[in-house]
Amino acid sequence: MKSLAIGIDIGGTRTKIGLVNLTTGQVEAMRVAPTETEDGGRFLDEIGQAIRQLKGIAASEGVTINGVGIGVPGFVFTNGVVDSTYGFLKFMEDYPLADFIQQQHGLPCLLDNDARVVALGEALYGQGRGHNRVLVLTLGTGLGIGFVVNKKLDGRLPYGHMGGHLTITTNDTVCYCGKTGCLESLVSSGGVLLIADRLGWPSRYPELPRTAEAIFTQKQTGNPNAGAVVAEYMQYLKTGIDNYVNLYAPDLIVLGGGVAKGLRHDLDKLHNTHLLHAYKAYKTTLVLSELEEQAGILGSAALFR
Ligand SMILES: [Zn+2]
């Protein structure tokens, strides 16, 4: 018997709503809506319309949907209330989103942090299949972190995903969390630009777009200034990864998110095979995500596995 759930991935500009086959990990149908950041009513209308369409598809196959899982960019409490989105979706803060979806659509609803559901998606359906301790780092506009042990998210503490805020330097980089020298502020896309600005990139190359993607592309063409930016970026990321290995002892680390794509040719340089060498049986592997954009939908739906 087919097992279906709806997974919703609320992104910075687009919200993806997918009908997921929980057994195979296939996204059987998907709707994409612009992420409405101002009007809560409109946001709920947009995702509500997509949920109704996907329910219709499942009904036409005679299959019941297990529930609706949502990955929220922020803190989520276990009672289905969104605590904070750092002001990104203000209307959603202190809002009983899970109850609302449940009442409106007659389906159980579970929420979790977006980076944590991405990790669940990777562990169940992506590179993490066949691994027991999977740590997933999402390098995008921030640094998302999620840890999955034996196919289950590690705890459901609402603040458990704050591990991106490791202090790794003493420089004066101020993070939105209030600290200085946070890993997140240095290895997100904004971190690449911060390093680039400090190394004089914009004045050297005013004709190039000031984006992480452009800098990684230039590095591949042999541009030495881009190489210097990427080298400093990787030094921070490697320090973070070394710390995570010591903290989590993952057997697999998956790097995902837009910035990770730029690391394709340098992955081996981020990997310290000597870590935890005191433990003879310990081995960790570092890979890039292959699910990319689907990881969030799959992981949100997998809250109902
Ligand atoms: Zn921070």
Short mmCIF file of C-alpha atoms and ligand atoms in Angstrom, two decimals:
data_model
loop_
_atom_site.label_atom_id
_atom_site.label_comp_id
_atom_site.label_asym_id
_atom_site.label_seq_id
_atom_site.Cartn_x
_atom_site.Cartn_y
_atom_site.Cartn_z
CA MET A 1 0.00 0.00 0.00
CA LYS A 2 1.37 3.35 -1.04
CA SER A 3 2.20 5.79 1.77
CA LEU A 4 1.93 9.48 0.90
CA ALA A 5 2.58 12.74 2.77
CA ILE A 6 2.79 16.38 1.79
CA GLY A 7 6.10 18.15 2.41
CA ILE A 8 6.37 21.94 2.43
CA ASP A 9 9.69 23.74 2.15
CA ILE A 10 9.39 27.46 2.89
CA GLY A 11 12.28 29.14 1.08
CA GLY A 12 13.51 32.71 0.97
CA THR A 13 11.67 33.50 -2.26
CA ARG A 14 9.78 30.32 -3.20
CA THR A 15 7.74 27.83 -1.21
CA LYS A 16 7.70 24.30 -2.60
CA ILE A 17 4.82 21.98 -1.78
CA GLY A 18 5.27 18.35 -2.79
CA LEU A 19 3.33 15.11 -2.66
CA VAL A 20 5.87 12.54 -1.51
CA ASN A 21 5.82 8.78 -1.77
CA LEU A 22 7.34 7.94 1.62
CA THR A 23 8.36 4.45 0.57
CA THR A 24 10.29 5.37 -2.56
CA GLY A 25 11.26 8.97 -1.77
CA GLN A 26 9.76 10.16 -5.03
CA VAL A 27 8.16 13.61 -5.25
CA GLU A 28 5.08 12.57 -7.22
CA ALA A 29 3.70 16.08 -7.77
CA MET A 30 4.92 19.54 -6.84
CA ARG A 31 3.54 23.04 -6.67
CA VAL A 32 5.65 26.17 -6.25
CA ALA A 33 4.33 29.45 -4.85
CA PRO A 34 6.16 32.71 -4.21
CA THR A 35 6.92 33.00 -0.48
CA GLU A 36 4.55 35.70 0.77
CA THR A 37 6.43 37.47 3.56
CA GLU A 38 3.99 40.25 4.51
CA ASP A 39 0.43 38.97 4.36
CA GLY A 40 -0.20 35.89 6.52
CA GLY A 41 -3.65 35.34 5.03
CA ARG A 42 -2.27 35.26 1.52
CA PHE A 43 0.54 32.91 2.57
CA LEU A 44 -1.98 30.44 3.98
CA ASP A 45 -4.20 30.80 0.90
CA GLU A 46 -1.29 29.98 -1.40
CA ILE A 47 -0.15 26.87 0.43
CA GLY A 48 -3.79 25.91 1.09
CA GLN A 49 -4.55 25.91 -2.63
CA ALA A 50 -1.56 23.64 -3.29
CA ILE A 51 -2.52 21.26 -0.46
CA ARG A 52 -6.04 20.94 -1.89
CA GLN A 53 -4.64 20.14 -5.36
CA LEU A 54 -2.28 17.48 -3.98
CA LYS A 55 -5.06 15.99 -1.85
CA GLY A 56 -7.10 15.73 -5.06
CA ILE A 57 -4.30 13.81 -6.79
CA ALA A 58 -4.00 11.36 -3.87
CA ALA A 59 -7.79 10.92 -3.73
CA SER A 60 -7.89 10.10 -7.45
CA GLU A 61 -5.46 7.25 -6.71
CA GLY A 62 -7.56 6.15 -3.72
CA VAL A 63 -4.64 6.83 -1.33
CA THR A 64 -4.96 8.70 1.98
CA ILE A 65 -2.35 11.31 2.84
CA ASN A 66 -0.62 10.68 6.18
CA GLY A 67 -0.16 14.36 6.98
CA VAL A 68 1.46 17.69 6.12
CA GLY A 69 5.04 18.33 7.23
CA ILE A 70 6.48 21.83 7.08
CA GLY A 71 10.10 22.99 7.27
CA VAL A 72 10.08 26.46 8.81
CA PRO A 73 13.02 28.88 8.61
CA GLY A 74 13.34 29.47 12.33
CA PHE A 75 12.52 28.05 15.75
CA VAL A 76 9.57 25.72 16.07
CA PHE A 77 8.08 24.33 19.24
CA THR A 78 6.89 20.75 19.48
CA ASN A 79 3.29 21.96 19.95
CA GLY A 80 3.30 23.26 16.36
CA VAL A 81 3.77 26.92 17.24
CA VAL A 82 6.39 28.92 15.35
CA ASP A 83 8.48 30.83 17.89
CA SER A 84 10.72 32.97 15.74
CA THR A 85 11.70 33.35 12.08
CA TYR A 86 14.15 36.16 12.88
CA GLY A 87 11.57 38.57 11.49
CA PHE A 88 11.54 36.92 8.02
CA LEU A 89 7.89 35.79 8.34
CA LYS A 90 6.69 38.01 11.17
CA PHE A 91 3.05 37.00 10.79
CA MET A 92 4.03 33.42 11.52
CA GLU A 93 5.74 34.13 14.84
CA ASP A 94 3.85 32.87 17.91
CA TYR A 95 1.32 31.47 15.45
CA PRO A 96 -0.20 27.96 15.86
CA LEU A 97 0.53 27.05 12.24
CA ALA A 98 0.18 23.29 12.72
CA ASP A 99 -3.28 23.61 14.32
CA PHE A 100 -4.43 25.92 11.56
CA ILE A 101 -3.36 23.55 8.75
CA GLN A 102 -4.90 20.63 10.62
CA GLN A 103 -8.24 22.39 11.01
CA GLN A 104 -8.33 23.79 7.49
CA HIS A 105 -7.37 20.60 5.68
CA GLY A 106 -8.34 17.81 8.05
CA LEU A 107 -4.80 16.40 7.99
CA PRO A 108 -2.32 16.08 10.87
CA CYS A 109 0.46 18.65 10.60
CA LEU A 110 3.99 18.63 11.99
CA LEU A 111 6.53 21.45 11.87
CA ASP A 112 10.27 21.45 12.31
CA ASN A 113 13.22 23.65 11.52
CA ASP A 114 14.01 23.77 7.79
CA ALA A 115 17.66 22.68 8.05
CA ARG A 116 16.67 19.76 10.27
CA VAL A 117 14.10 18.46 7.79
CA VAL A 118 16.65 18.82 4.99
CA ALA A 119 18.92 16.55 7.07
CA LEU A 120 16.10 14.04 7.48
CA GLY A 121 15.51 14.07 3.71
CA GLU A 122 19.21 13.48 3.01
CA ALA A 123 19.46 10.71 5.61
CA LEU A 124 16.41 8.81 4.37
CA TYR A 125 16.44 9.41 0.63
CA GLY A 126 19.77 10.95 -0.32
CA GLN A 127 23.45 10.39 0.32
CA GLY A 128 22.70 9.33 3.89
CA ARG A 129 21.03 6.04 2.95
CA GLY A 130 23.13 3.28 4.44
CA HIS A 131 24.70 5.54 7.09
CA ASN A 132 23.81 5.68 10.79
CA ARG A 133 25.03 9.10 11.91
CA VAL A 134 24.38 11.71 9.27
CA LEU A 135 25.25 15.37 9.74
CA VAL A 136 23.93 17.74 7.09
CA LEU A 137 25.25 21.26 6.68
CA THR A 138 23.26 23.56 4.39
CA LEU A 139 25.42 26.40 3.09
CA GLY A 140 23.12 29.08 1.72
CA THR A 141 21.96 32.43 3.01
CA GLY A 142 22.80 30.96 6.44
CA LEU A 143 24.35 27.77 7.78
CA GLY A 144 21.69 25.18 8.49
CA ILE A 145 22.52 22.15 10.56
CA GLY A 146 20.68 18.90 11.18
CA PHE A 147 21.77 15.58 12.64
CA VAL A 148 20.05 12.27 12.04
CA VAL A 149 20.85 9.11 14.00
CA ASN A 150 19.49 5.76 12.86
CA LYS A 151 17.01 7.48 10.52
CA LYS A 152 15.60 9.74 13.25
CA LEU A 153 16.22 13.44 13.90
CA ASP A 154 18.42 13.93 16.91
CA GLY A 155 15.96 15.13 19.58
CA ARG A 156 13.25 17.68 19.03
CA LEU A 157 14.65 20.53 21.07
CA PRO A 158 13.43 23.72 19.44
CA TYR A 159 16.88 25.27 19.61
CA GLY A 160 18.81 22.16 18.61
CA HIS A 161 19.68 23.56 15.21
CA MET A 162 21.72 26.51 16.52
CA GLY A 163 25.00 24.65 16.04
CA GLY A 164 25.92 26.94 13.15
CA HIS A 165 26.87 29.58 15.67
CA LEU A 166 30.15 28.02 16.71
CA THR A 167 32.65 30.77 17.48
CA ILE A 168 35.60 30.04 15.22
CA THR A 169 37.47 33.33 14.92
CA THR A 170 38.15 36.34 17.07
CA ASN A 171 37.68 38.79 14.22
CA ASP A 172 35.03 41.48 14.43
CA THR A 173 32.51 39.79 12.12
CA VAL A 174 29.17 40.44 13.81
CA CYS A 175 26.57 37.71 13.43
CA TYR A 176 22.80 38.32 13.56
CA CYS A 177 22.70 36.16 16.69
CA GLY A 178 24.62 38.88 18.52
CA LYS A 179 28.02 37.18 18.77
CA THR A 180 31.17 37.84 16.79
CA GLY A 181 33.22 35.35 14.77
CA CYS A 182 30.38 32.84 14.23
CA LEU A 183 30.92 30.07 11.68
CA GLU A 184 27.50 30.86 10.16
CA SER A 185 28.44 34.44 9.38
CA LEU A 186 31.60 33.29 7.56
CA VAL A 187 30.50 30.21 5.60
CA SER A 188 27.08 31.39 4.36
CA SER A 189 26.82 33.17 0.99
CA GLY A 190 27.13 36.44 2.92
CA GLY A 191 30.38 35.12 4.41
CA VAL A 192 31.88 34.63 0.94
CA LEU A 193 31.03 38.26 0.13
CA LEU A 194 32.39 39.48 3.44
CA ILE A 195 35.75 37.85 2.73
CA ALA A 196 35.66 39.11 -0.87
CA ASP A 197 34.98 42.68 0.24
CA ARG A 198 37.82 42.52 2.76
CA LEU A 199 40.19 41.31 0.02
CA GLY A 200 39.13 44.14 -2.30
CA TRP A 201 37.14 42.04 -4.80
CA PRO A 202 34.45 44.64 -5.71
CA SER A 203 36.98 47.36 -6.61
CA ARG A 204 39.11 44.90 -8.63
CA TYR A 205 36.19 43.46 -10.58
CA PRO A 206 33.37 46.04 -10.71
CA GLU A 207 32.12 44.41 -13.93
CA LEU A 208 31.48 41.04 -12.25
CA PRO A 209 28.37 40.28 -10.19
CA ARG A 210 29.12 40.44 -6.46
CA THR A 211 27.86 36.93 -5.72
CA ALA A 212 29.33 33.81 -4.16
CA GLU A 213 28.56 31.92 -7.37
CA ALA A 214 30.57 34.38 -9.53
CA ILE A 215 33.54 34.15 -7.17
CA PHE A 216 33.57 30.33 -7.19
CA THR A 217 33.25 30.36 -11.01
CA GLN A 218 36.18 32.79 -11.29
CA LYS A 219 38.23 30.59 -9.00
CA GLN A 220 37.68 27.68 -11.39
CA THR A 221 39.01 29.75 -14.30
CA GLY A 222 42.24 30.32 -12.36
CA ASN A 223 41.59 33.86 -11.09
CA PRO A 224 44.10 34.19 -8.20
CA ASN A 225 42.03 36.77 -6.31
CA ALA A 226 38.99 34.51 -6.40
CA GLY A 227 41.31 31.71 -5.31
CA ALA A 228 42.33 33.75 -2.26
CA VAL A 229 38.68 34.38 -1.30
CA VAL A 230 37.78 30.71 -1.66
CA ALA A 231 40.92 29.60 0.24
CA GLU A 232 40.00 31.79 3.23
CA TYR A 233 36.38 30.64 3.05
CA MET A 234 37.48 27.01 3.05
CA GLN A 235 39.74 27.55 6.01
CA TYR A 236 36.72 28.67 8.08
CA LEU A 237 34.53 25.87 6.79
CA LYS A 238 37.18 23.26 7.48
CA THR A 239 37.58 24.52 11.05
CA GLY A 240 33.82 24.20 11.49
CA ILE A 241 33.74 20.70 10.01
CA ASP A 242 36.63 19.61 12.26
CA ASN A 243 34.68 20.83 15.28
CA TYR A 244 31.49 19.08 14.15
CA VAL A 245 33.37 15.82 13.71
CA ASN A 246 34.53 16.06 17.30
CA LEU A 247 31.08 17.01 18.57
CA TYR A 248 28.87 14.64 16.58
CA ALA A 249 31.17 11.85 15.35
CA PRO A 250 29.09 11.55 12.16
CA ASP A 251 29.91 8.73 9.78
CA LEU A 252 28.71 10.92 6.93
CA ILE A 253 28.71 14.68 6.43
CA VAL A 254 26.57 15.98 3.57
CA LEU A 255 27.13 19.52 2.32
CA GLY A 256 24.11 21.06 0.59
CA GLY A 257 22.78 24.48 -0.36
CA GLY A 258 23.75 26.90 -3.11
CA VAL A 259 27.24 27.68 -1.80
CA ALA A 260 28.18 24.00 -1.51
CA LYS A 261 27.95 23.64 -5.30
CA GLY A 262 31.05 25.84 -5.54
CA LEU A 263 33.04 23.34 -3.46
CA ARG A 264 32.66 20.49 -5.95
CA HIS A 265 36.33 20.53 -6.97
CA ASP A 266 37.78 21.09 -3.50
CA LEU A 267 35.90 18.68 -1.29
CA ASP A 268 38.99 16.65 -0.40
CA LYS A 269 40.65 19.78 1.02
CA LEU A 270 37.86 20.09 3.61
CA HIS A 271 38.30 16.60 4.89
CA ASN A 272 40.66 15.87 7.73
CA THR A 273 40.98 12.10 7.70
CA HIS A 274 43.10 12.14 10.84
CA LEU A 275 40.35 13.41 13.12
CA LEU A 276 39.35 11.12 15.97
CA HIS A 277 42.23 8.89 14.87
CA ALA A 278 42.51 7.64 18.44
CA TYR A 279 39.45 5.52 17.61
CA LYS A 280 40.62 2.92 15.14
CA ALA A 281 37.18 2.05 13.83
CA TYR A 282 36.07 5.64 13.28
CA LYS A 283 35.74 6.90 9.75
CA THR A 284 33.81 9.82 8.36
CA THR A 285 33.00 10.60 4.75
CA LEU A 286 32.30 14.03 3.27
CA VAL A 287 30.01 14.32 0.25
CA LEU A 288 27.89 16.87 -1.60
CA SER A 289 24.10 16.61 -1.64
CA GLU A 290 22.57 14.98 -4.67
CA LEU A 291 18.98 15.78 -3.70
CA GLU A 292 19.63 19.53 -3.70
CA GLU A 293 16.27 21.34 -3.93
CA GLN A 294 14.13 18.30 -3.13
CA ALA A 295 15.72 17.53 0.25
CA GLY A 296 13.46 19.96 2.14
CA ILE A 297 10.23 18.61 0.64
CA LEU A 298 11.26 15.00 1.21
CA GLY A 299 12.38 15.65 4.79
CA SER A 300 9.23 17.62 5.74
CA ALA A 301 7.03 14.85 4.39
CA ALA A 302 9.21 12.27 6.17
CA LEU A 303 8.10 13.71 9.53
CA PHE A 304 5.18 11.36 8.82
CA ARG A 305 7.21 8.24 8.11
ZN ZN B 1 25.88 33.65 15.31
#
